[in-house]
């Protein structure tokens, strides 16, 4: 069976959930190979990748790989494409992942498809385009398919692979060293899950009314173990930080459950959340466009409904 290369996303040696999702997808397409770039590889990491189906694990753990911005990772994958001739390459549709994929496409003279929400047989990637108005299925017609996949598009399922490790030395070119990392600032790790990775997202919009009122949204999120999101109206008003904005100019999320409270459902907001598996809308206007998209809708004042919901969830 042909190899399907998966670039491992990891922070401080901890493998991101999206990688386990990609391995699960890769198993349906061929024999998954995990590509680990940078220091921090441990037996525990190897065990995790094997548990989720990696038949091979390529490890390039030289410090140098993460000393420079993105390019060495693309170089590492290009080296593997040349030596292992995989049937395709899957990368997480994160800011870094998309850049790696683009660079890899140039290096291997291949086509790249970004932001897929699923992959069917023959590497047919499914995307949601034009602000979520149209779903398309497309295939790369040149070189090998390089596909970036949105976090939460697939449920990760364990199914052990062979887990054969192979050390790889990456030869960095001058071009790979063009941008050096000068400083890393660690973000405070909050108690809530990361927005783009969370299985549940509770978002607030202009209907929340103020920065203080966002505590209502946060309480429900905490009761559900969810991440907090916000519409642009809420972030532009300074009620919630911009890094939590969901939508066309914010983050794209695809959680199992998305709760939109006091959000009208503008096309630019939908673009960032409409591939969520289940959408619940809370809005006092029964004509709000968000109800066209929602699986469940509650018409009413969020300041009454959300605390009641929180109370019910906390009882369970
Ligand atoms: P509104 O549209 O004002 O809706 C507020 C809703 O809250 C209403 O439906 C109202 O009925 C309801 N409401 C009010 N009070 C209550 C209450 N007490 N209880 C229940 N419901 C209540 N927007 C994004 O979100 N993300 C983006 O990334 C983004 N990018 C953009 C990019 C461009 C180029 C442009 C032009 C716009 C972009 N926007 C984006 C803005 C977008 O067009 C909308 O203006 C924005 O999404 C509206 O946010 P909202 O739904 O919170 O506010």
Short mmCIF file of C-alpha atoms and ligand atoms in Angstrom, two decimals:
data_model
loop_
_atom_site.label_atom_id
_atom_site.label_comp_id
_atom_site.label_asym_id
_atom_site.label_seq_id
_atom_site.Cartn_x
_atom_site.Cartn_y
_atom_site.Cartn_z
CA UNK A 1 0.00 0.00 0.00
CA UNK A 2 1.30 3.45 -0.89
CA UNK A 3 2.51 5.71 1.88
CA UNK A 4 0.50 8.75 2.89
CA UNK A 5 2.74 11.30 4.56
CA UNK A 6 1.38 13.24 7.54
CA UNK A 7 3.29 16.22 8.98
CA UNK A 8 3.12 16.00 12.79
CA UNK A 9 2.05 19.21 14.59
CA UNK A 10 3.58 19.33 18.04
CA UNK A 11 4.25 21.88 20.75
CA UNK A 12 6.74 21.17 23.55
CA UNK A 13 6.77 17.50 22.55
CA UNK A 14 3.00 17.27 22.81
CA UNK A 15 1.26 16.05 19.66
CA UNK A 16 -1.71 18.15 18.57
CA UNK A 17 -5.05 16.40 18.16
CA UNK A 18 -5.23 17.42 14.51
CA UNK A 19 -2.31 15.08 13.77
CA UNK A 20 -4.29 12.12 15.11
CA UNK A 21 -7.16 13.22 12.87
CA UNK A 22 -4.84 13.32 9.85
CA UNK A 23 -3.49 9.85 10.64
CA UNK A 24 -7.08 8.56 10.84
CA UNK A 25 -7.80 10.08 7.42
CA UNK A 26 -4.50 8.78 6.00
CA UNK A 27 -5.41 5.21 7.02
CA UNK A 28 -8.39 5.37 4.65
CA UNK A 29 -6.11 6.41 1.78
CA UNK A 30 -3.07 4.18 2.24
CA UNK A 31 -0.33 3.41 4.74
CA UNK A 32 0.22 6.39 7.09
CA UNK A 33 3.74 7.71 7.65
CA UNK A 34 4.26 10.40 10.26
CA UNK A 35 6.90 13.07 9.66
CA UNK A 36 8.28 14.61 12.85
CA UNK A 37 10.27 17.82 12.39
CA UNK A 38 12.24 19.46 15.17
CA UNK A 39 13.42 18.52 18.67
CA UNK A 40 11.24 16.95 21.37
CA UNK A 41 10.65 13.48 19.90
CA UNK A 42 10.12 10.97 22.73
CA UNK A 43 9.12 7.31 23.08
CA UNK A 44 5.72 8.57 24.28
CA UNK A 45 5.32 10.56 21.05
CA UNK A 46 6.30 7.48 19.02
CA UNK A 47 3.75 5.40 20.93
CA UNK A 48 0.99 7.94 20.28
CA UNK A 49 1.68 8.12 16.55
CA UNK A 50 1.82 4.32 16.34
CA UNK A 51 -1.43 4.01 18.31
CA UNK A 52 -3.20 6.13 15.68
CA UNK A 53 -1.89 4.14 12.75
CA UNK A 54 1.58 5.37 11.75
CA UNK A 55 3.33 2.49 9.99
CA UNK A 56 6.46 4.58 9.66
CA UNK A 57 7.73 7.54 11.65
CA UNK A 58 10.34 9.74 9.99
CA UNK A 59 12.19 11.76 12.60
CA UNK A 60 14.29 14.83 11.78
CA UNK A 61 14.93 16.15 15.28
CA UNK A 62 17.88 18.47 14.66
CA UNK A 63 17.56 21.79 16.53
CA UNK A 64 18.31 23.57 13.28
CA UNK A 65 14.92 22.65 11.81
CA UNK A 66 13.07 24.92 14.19
CA UNK A 67 15.78 27.60 14.23
CA UNK A 68 14.38 28.89 10.94
CA UNK A 69 10.85 29.84 9.98
CA UNK A 70 8.79 27.14 8.22
CA UNK A 71 11.07 26.48 5.18
CA UNK A 72 13.09 23.61 6.76
CA UNK A 73 9.88 21.68 7.40
CA UNK A 74 8.92 22.00 3.74
CA UNK A 75 12.46 20.92 2.84
CA UNK A 76 12.16 17.87 5.11
CA UNK A 77 8.86 16.84 3.49
CA UNK A 78 10.27 17.44 -0.01
CA UNK A 79 13.18 15.14 0.87
CA UNK A 80 10.70 12.44 2.00
CA UNK A 81 8.59 12.89 -1.13
CA UNK A 82 11.72 12.22 -3.21
CA UNK A 83 12.87 9.19 -1.18
CA UNK A 84 9.56 7.53 -0.21
CA UNK A 85 7.37 8.55 -3.18
CA UNK A 86 4.18 8.82 -1.10
CA UNK A 87 0.75 8.80 -2.74
CA UNK A 88 -0.07 12.10 -1.02
CA UNK A 89 0.84 14.49 1.79
CA UNK A 90 -1.56 15.68 4.50
CA UNK A 91 -0.84 18.78 6.59
CA UNK A 92 -3.00 20.52 9.20
CA UNK A 93 -4.76 23.64 7.87
CA UNK A 94 -3.12 25.85 10.47
CA UNK A 95 -1.27 29.09 9.71
CA UNK A 96 2.05 27.24 9.66
CA UNK A 97 0.66 24.12 7.98
CA UNK A 98 -0.70 26.09 5.06
CA UNK A 99 2.64 27.80 4.51
CA UNK A 100 4.52 24.50 4.68
CA UNK A 101 2.08 23.00 2.15
CA UNK A 102 2.49 25.92 -0.26
CA UNK A 103 6.27 25.73 -0.10
CA UNK A 104 6.21 21.96 -0.53
CA UNK A 105 4.01 22.32 -3.62
CA UNK A 106 6.59 24.64 -5.18
CA UNK A 107 9.47 22.34 -4.26
CA UNK A 108 7.77 19.24 -5.68
CA UNK A 109 6.03 20.93 -8.62
CA UNK A 110 2.71 19.65 -7.30
CA UNK A 111 -0.78 20.98 -6.77
CA UNK A 112 -2.02 21.95 -3.33
CA UNK A 113 -5.56 22.05 -1.95
CA UNK A 114 -6.10 23.98 1.27
CA UNK A 115 -8.75 23.90 3.97
CA UNK A 116 -10.25 20.53 3.09
CA UNK A 117 -12.99 19.28 5.41
CA UNK A 118 -12.76 15.70 4.14
CA UNK A 119 -10.87 13.52 1.68
CA UNK A 120 -12.55 10.84 -0.43
CA UNK A 121 -10.96 7.99 -2.41
CA UNK A 122 -8.23 9.00 -4.81
CA UNK A 123 -7.36 12.07 -2.72
CA UNK A 124 -10.52 13.93 -3.75
CA UNK A 125 -10.56 16.82 -1.29
CA UNK A 126 -13.81 18.30 -0.07
CA UNK A 127 -13.89 22.04 0.53
CA UNK A 128 -16.50 24.54 1.53
CA UNK A 129 -16.01 27.71 -0.59
CA UNK A 130 -17.49 31.17 -1.31
CA UNK A 131 -18.07 31.86 2.35
CA UNK A 132 -19.62 28.43 2.84
CA UNK A 133 -22.20 28.81 0.05
CA UNK A 134 -20.83 25.96 -2.09
CA UNK A 135 -19.21 22.59 -1.37
CA UNK A 136 -16.73 21.32 -3.93
CA UNK A 137 -14.73 18.18 -4.44
CA UNK A 138 -11.42 18.65 -6.21
CA UNK A 139 -8.34 16.66 -7.13
CA UNK A 140 -4.77 17.70 -7.66
CA UNK A 141 -3.91 17.13 -11.31
CA UNK A 142 -0.15 17.68 -11.18
CA UNK A 143 2.54 16.02 -9.09
CA UNK A 144 1.44 14.48 -5.80
CA UNK A 145 -1.65 15.67 -3.93
CA UNK A 146 -0.75 17.99 -1.05
CA UNK A 147 -3.81 18.69 1.06
CA UNK A 148 -4.26 20.81 4.18
CA UNK A 149 -7.15 19.63 6.35
CA UNK A 150 -9.07 21.70 8.88
CA UNK A 151 -8.81 20.62 12.52
CA UNK A 152 -11.89 18.74 13.78
CA UNK A 153 -12.89 17.55 10.31
CA UNK A 154 -12.54 13.91 11.39
CA UNK A 155 -12.88 12.11 14.70
CA UNK A 156 -9.51 10.59 15.61
CA UNK A 157 -9.74 6.82 15.99
CA UNK A 158 -6.92 4.66 17.28
CA UNK A 159 -5.85 1.66 15.18
CA UNK A 160 -2.23 0.68 15.75
CA UNK A 161 0.29 0.79 12.92
CA UNK A 162 3.77 -0.73 12.69
CA UNK A 163 5.49 2.42 14.05
CA UNK A 164 8.89 1.77 12.40
CA UNK A 165 11.18 4.71 13.17
CA UNK A 166 13.64 6.16 10.68
CA UNK A 167 16.03 9.02 11.45
CA UNK A 168 16.37 11.60 8.70
CA UNK A 169 19.06 14.24 8.29
CA UNK A 170 17.78 17.31 6.52
CA UNK A 171 20.22 19.28 4.41
CA UNK A 172 19.21 22.94 4.76
CA UNK A 173 19.85 25.21 1.78
CA UNK A 174 20.65 28.92 2.12
CA UNK A 175 17.06 29.65 1.08
CA UNK A 176 15.78 27.48 3.95
CA UNK A 177 17.76 29.72 6.31
CA UNK A 178 16.33 32.96 4.95
CA UNK A 179 14.19 33.73 8.03
CA UNK A 180 15.59 32.95 11.48
CA UNK A 181 13.51 32.64 14.63
CA UNK A 182 14.84 35.28 17.03
CA UNK A 183 12.48 34.83 19.95
CA UNK A 184 9.70 32.54 21.07
CA UNK A 185 7.09 33.95 23.40
CA UNK A 186 5.07 31.31 25.15
CA UNK A 187 1.38 32.10 25.31
CA UNK A 188 -0.28 31.62 28.65
CA UNK A 189 -2.04 28.31 28.43
CA UNK A 190 -5.55 28.95 29.66
CA UNK A 191 -7.83 26.34 31.09
CA UNK A 192 -9.93 26.39 27.91
CA UNK A 193 -9.12 24.37 24.79
CA UNK A 194 -7.53 26.10 21.80
CA UNK A 195 -10.25 27.69 19.62
CA UNK A 196 -9.43 25.94 16.34
CA UNK A 197 -9.05 22.56 18.01
CA UNK A 198 -11.96 22.60 20.46
CA UNK A 199 -14.75 20.06 20.07
CA UNK A 200 -17.22 22.65 21.37
CA UNK A 201 -17.17 26.41 20.77
CA UNK A 202 -19.48 28.93 22.43
CA UNK A 203 -19.42 32.28 20.61
CA UNK A 204 -20.89 35.63 21.49
CA UNK A 205 -21.78 38.51 19.21
CA UNK A 206 -23.07 42.06 19.40
CA UNK A 207 -26.11 40.74 21.25
CA UNK A 208 -23.88 40.06 24.28
CA UNK A 209 -23.85 43.81 24.82
CA UNK A 210 -20.56 44.51 26.63
CA UNK A 211 -17.16 43.14 27.63
CA UNK A 212 -18.44 42.37 31.16
CA UNK A 213 -21.38 40.40 29.74
CA UNK A 214 -18.97 38.04 27.99
CA UNK A 215 -18.65 36.30 31.37
CA UNK A 216 -22.07 34.76 30.56
CA UNK A 217 -20.56 33.16 27.43
CA UNK A 218 -17.42 32.11 29.33
CA UNK A 219 -19.43 30.39 32.06
CA UNK A 220 -21.33 28.27 29.55
CA UNK A 221 -18.06 27.48 27.75
CA UNK A 222 -16.45 26.37 31.02
CA UNK A 223 -19.43 24.21 31.96
CA UNK A 224 -19.13 22.46 28.58
CA UNK A 225 -15.32 22.31 28.46
CA UNK A 226 -15.55 24.51 25.38
CA UNK A 227 -13.52 27.31 23.78
CA UNK A 228 -14.90 30.83 23.57
CA UNK A 229 -15.32 32.56 20.21
CA UNK A 230 -16.66 35.95 19.16
CA UNK A 231 -18.06 37.70 16.12
CA UNK A 232 -16.19 40.59 14.58
CA UNK A 233 -18.78 43.02 15.92
CA UNK A 234 -17.82 41.86 19.42
CA UNK A 235 -14.06 41.95 18.85
CA UNK A 236 -14.16 45.31 17.04
CA UNK A 237 -16.10 46.73 19.97
CA UNK A 238 -13.23 45.61 22.22
CA UNK A 239 -15.46 43.25 24.21
CA UNK A 240 -13.32 40.21 23.46
CA UNK A 241 -9.74 39.85 22.12
CA UNK A 242 -9.31 39.65 18.34
CA UNK A 243 -7.52 36.30 18.56
CA UNK A 244 -10.92 34.76 19.37
CA UNK A 245 -12.71 36.15 16.32
CA UNK A 246 -14.42 33.50 14.20
CA UNK A 247 -15.02 34.14 10.52
CA UNK A 248 -13.57 35.14 7.20
CA UNK A 249 -11.01 37.49 8.74
CA UNK A 250 -10.76 35.51 11.97
CA UNK A 251 -10.28 31.85 12.80
CA UNK A 252 -11.96 28.96 11.03
CA UNK A 253 -13.46 26.40 13.36
CA UNK A 254 -15.15 23.07 12.64
CA UNK A 255 -16.19 21.76 16.07
CA UNK A 256 -18.70 19.05 16.87
CA UNK A 257 -20.92 21.70 18.46
CA UNK A 258 -21.01 25.47 17.82
CA UNK A 259 -23.25 27.65 19.95
CA UNK A 260 -23.82 31.15 18.53
CA UNK A 261 -25.34 33.57 21.03
CA UNK A 262 -26.40 37.05 19.89
CA UNK A 263 -24.84 36.55 16.45
CA UNK A 264 -26.89 37.43 13.36
CA UNK A 265 -25.13 35.00 11.01
CA UNK A 266 -23.50 37.34 8.47
CA UNK A 267 -21.81 35.53 5.58
CA UNK A 268 -18.37 36.56 6.86
CA UNK A 269 -19.11 34.91 10.21
CA UNK A 270 -20.55 31.79 8.60
CA UNK A 271 -17.37 31.38 6.57
CA UNK A 272 -15.55 30.53 9.77
CA UNK A 273 -18.02 28.16 11.42
CA UNK A 274 -20.52 26.69 9.03
CA UNK A 275 -18.74 23.32 8.76
CA UNK A 276 -19.43 22.70 12.47
CA UNK A 277 -21.26 19.37 12.88
CA UNK A 278 -24.12 20.80 14.97
CA UNK A 279 -25.00 24.49 15.21
CA UNK A 280 -27.17 25.95 17.95
CA UNK A 281 -28.29 29.57 17.64
CA UNK A 282 -29.65 31.76 20.42
CA UNK A 283 -31.08 35.01 19.10
CA UNK A 284 -33.98 37.24 20.08
CA UNK A 285 -34.84 37.94 16.44
CA UNK A 286 -36.69 34.97 14.88
CA UNK A 287 -35.75 36.32 11.42
CA UNK A 288 -31.99 36.31 12.11
CA UNK A 289 -30.13 34.61 9.21
CA UNK A 290 -28.23 32.37 11.64
CA UNK A 291 -31.43 30.32 12.04
CA UNK A 292 -31.20 29.28 8.35
CA UNK A 293 -27.95 27.53 9.19
CA UNK A 294 -28.71 26.30 12.70
CA UNK A 295 -29.65 22.71 13.53
CA UNK A 296 -31.33 23.97 16.71
CA UNK A 297 -32.58 27.48 17.36
CA UNK A 298 -33.70 29.22 20.51
CA UNK A 299 -35.56 32.50 20.05
CA UNK A 300 -35.10 34.65 23.10
CA UNK A 301 -32.83 36.87 25.18
CA UNK A 302 -29.42 35.27 25.58
CA UNK A 303 -29.02 36.89 28.99
CA UNK A 304 -31.83 34.68 30.23
CA UNK A 305 -31.23 31.58 28.13
CA UNK A 306 -27.47 31.17 28.42
CA UNK A 307 -27.36 31.23 32.27
CA UNK A 308 -30.22 28.70 32.36
CA UNK A 309 -28.34 26.48 29.94
CA UNK A 310 -25.19 26.78 32.05
CA UNK A 311 -27.10 25.82 35.17
CA UNK A 312 -28.58 22.75 33.48
CA UNK A 313 -25.19 21.62 32.13
CA UNK A 314 -23.57 22.09 35.56
CA UNK A 315 -26.22 19.83 37.16
CA UNK A 316 -25.19 16.89 34.94
P1 LIG B 1 -25.02 41.84 14.45
O1 LIG B 1 -25.08 41.52 13.00
O2 LIG B 1 -25.31 43.22 14.89
O3 LIG B 1 -26.03 40.84 15.14
C1 LIG B 1 -26.32 40.83 16.50
C2 LIG B 1 -27.43 39.83 16.72
O4 LIG B 1 -27.67 39.71 18.11
C3 LIG B 1 -28.75 40.21 16.07
O5 LIG B 1 -29.20 39.14 15.25
C4 LIG B 1 -29.68 40.44 17.24
O6 LIG B 1 -31.02 40.03 16.97
C5 LIG B 1 -29.06 39.60 18.31
N1 LIG B 1 -29.32 40.06 19.67
C6 LIG B 1 -29.22 41.31 20.18
N2 LIG B 1 -29.46 41.32 21.50
C7 LIG B 1 -29.73 40.03 21.84
C8 LIG B 1 -30.06 39.38 23.05
N3 LIG B 1 -30.13 40.06 24.21
N4 LIG B 1 -30.28 38.05 23.04
C9 LIG B 1 -30.20 37.34 21.89
N5 LIG B 1 -29.88 37.90 20.71
C10 LIG B 1 -29.65 39.22 20.68
N6 LIG B 1 -17.73 39.08 11.07
C11 LIG B 1 -17.34 38.02 11.81
O7 LIG B 1 -18.03 37.60 12.75
N7 LIG B 1 -16.14 37.41 11.55
C12 LIG B 1 -15.33 37.79 10.54
O8 LIG B 1 -14.25 37.22 10.37
C13 LIG B 1 -15.74 38.89 9.72
N8 LIG B 1 -14.99 39.31 8.69
C14 LIG B 1 -15.44 40.32 7.89
C15 LIG B 1 -14.71 40.68 6.76
C16 LIG B 1 -15.17 41.70 5.94
C17 LIG B 1 -14.37 42.06 4.72
C18 LIG B 1 -16.38 42.36 6.25
C19 LIG B 1 -16.89 43.45 5.36
C20 LIG B 1 -17.09 42.01 7.36
C21 LIG B 1 -16.64 41.00 8.20
N9 LIG B 1 -17.36 40.62 9.34
C22 LIG B 1 -16.96 39.54 10.04
C23 LIG B 1 -18.51 41.41 9.82
C24 LIG B 1 -19.84 40.82 9.46
O9 LIG B 1 -20.27 41.31 8.21
C25 LIG B 1 -20.91 41.22 10.51
O10 LIG B 1 -20.95 42.61 10.61
C26 LIG B 1 -20.64 40.63 11.91
O11 LIG B 1 -20.45 39.24 11.80
C27 LIG B 1 -21.84 40.93 12.79
O12 LIG B 1 -21.60 40.45 14.07
P2 LIG B 1 -22.82 40.07 15.01
O13 LIG B 1 -23.60 38.98 14.37
O14 LIG B 1 -22.27 39.85 16.36
O15 LIG B 1 -23.63 41.43 15.07
#
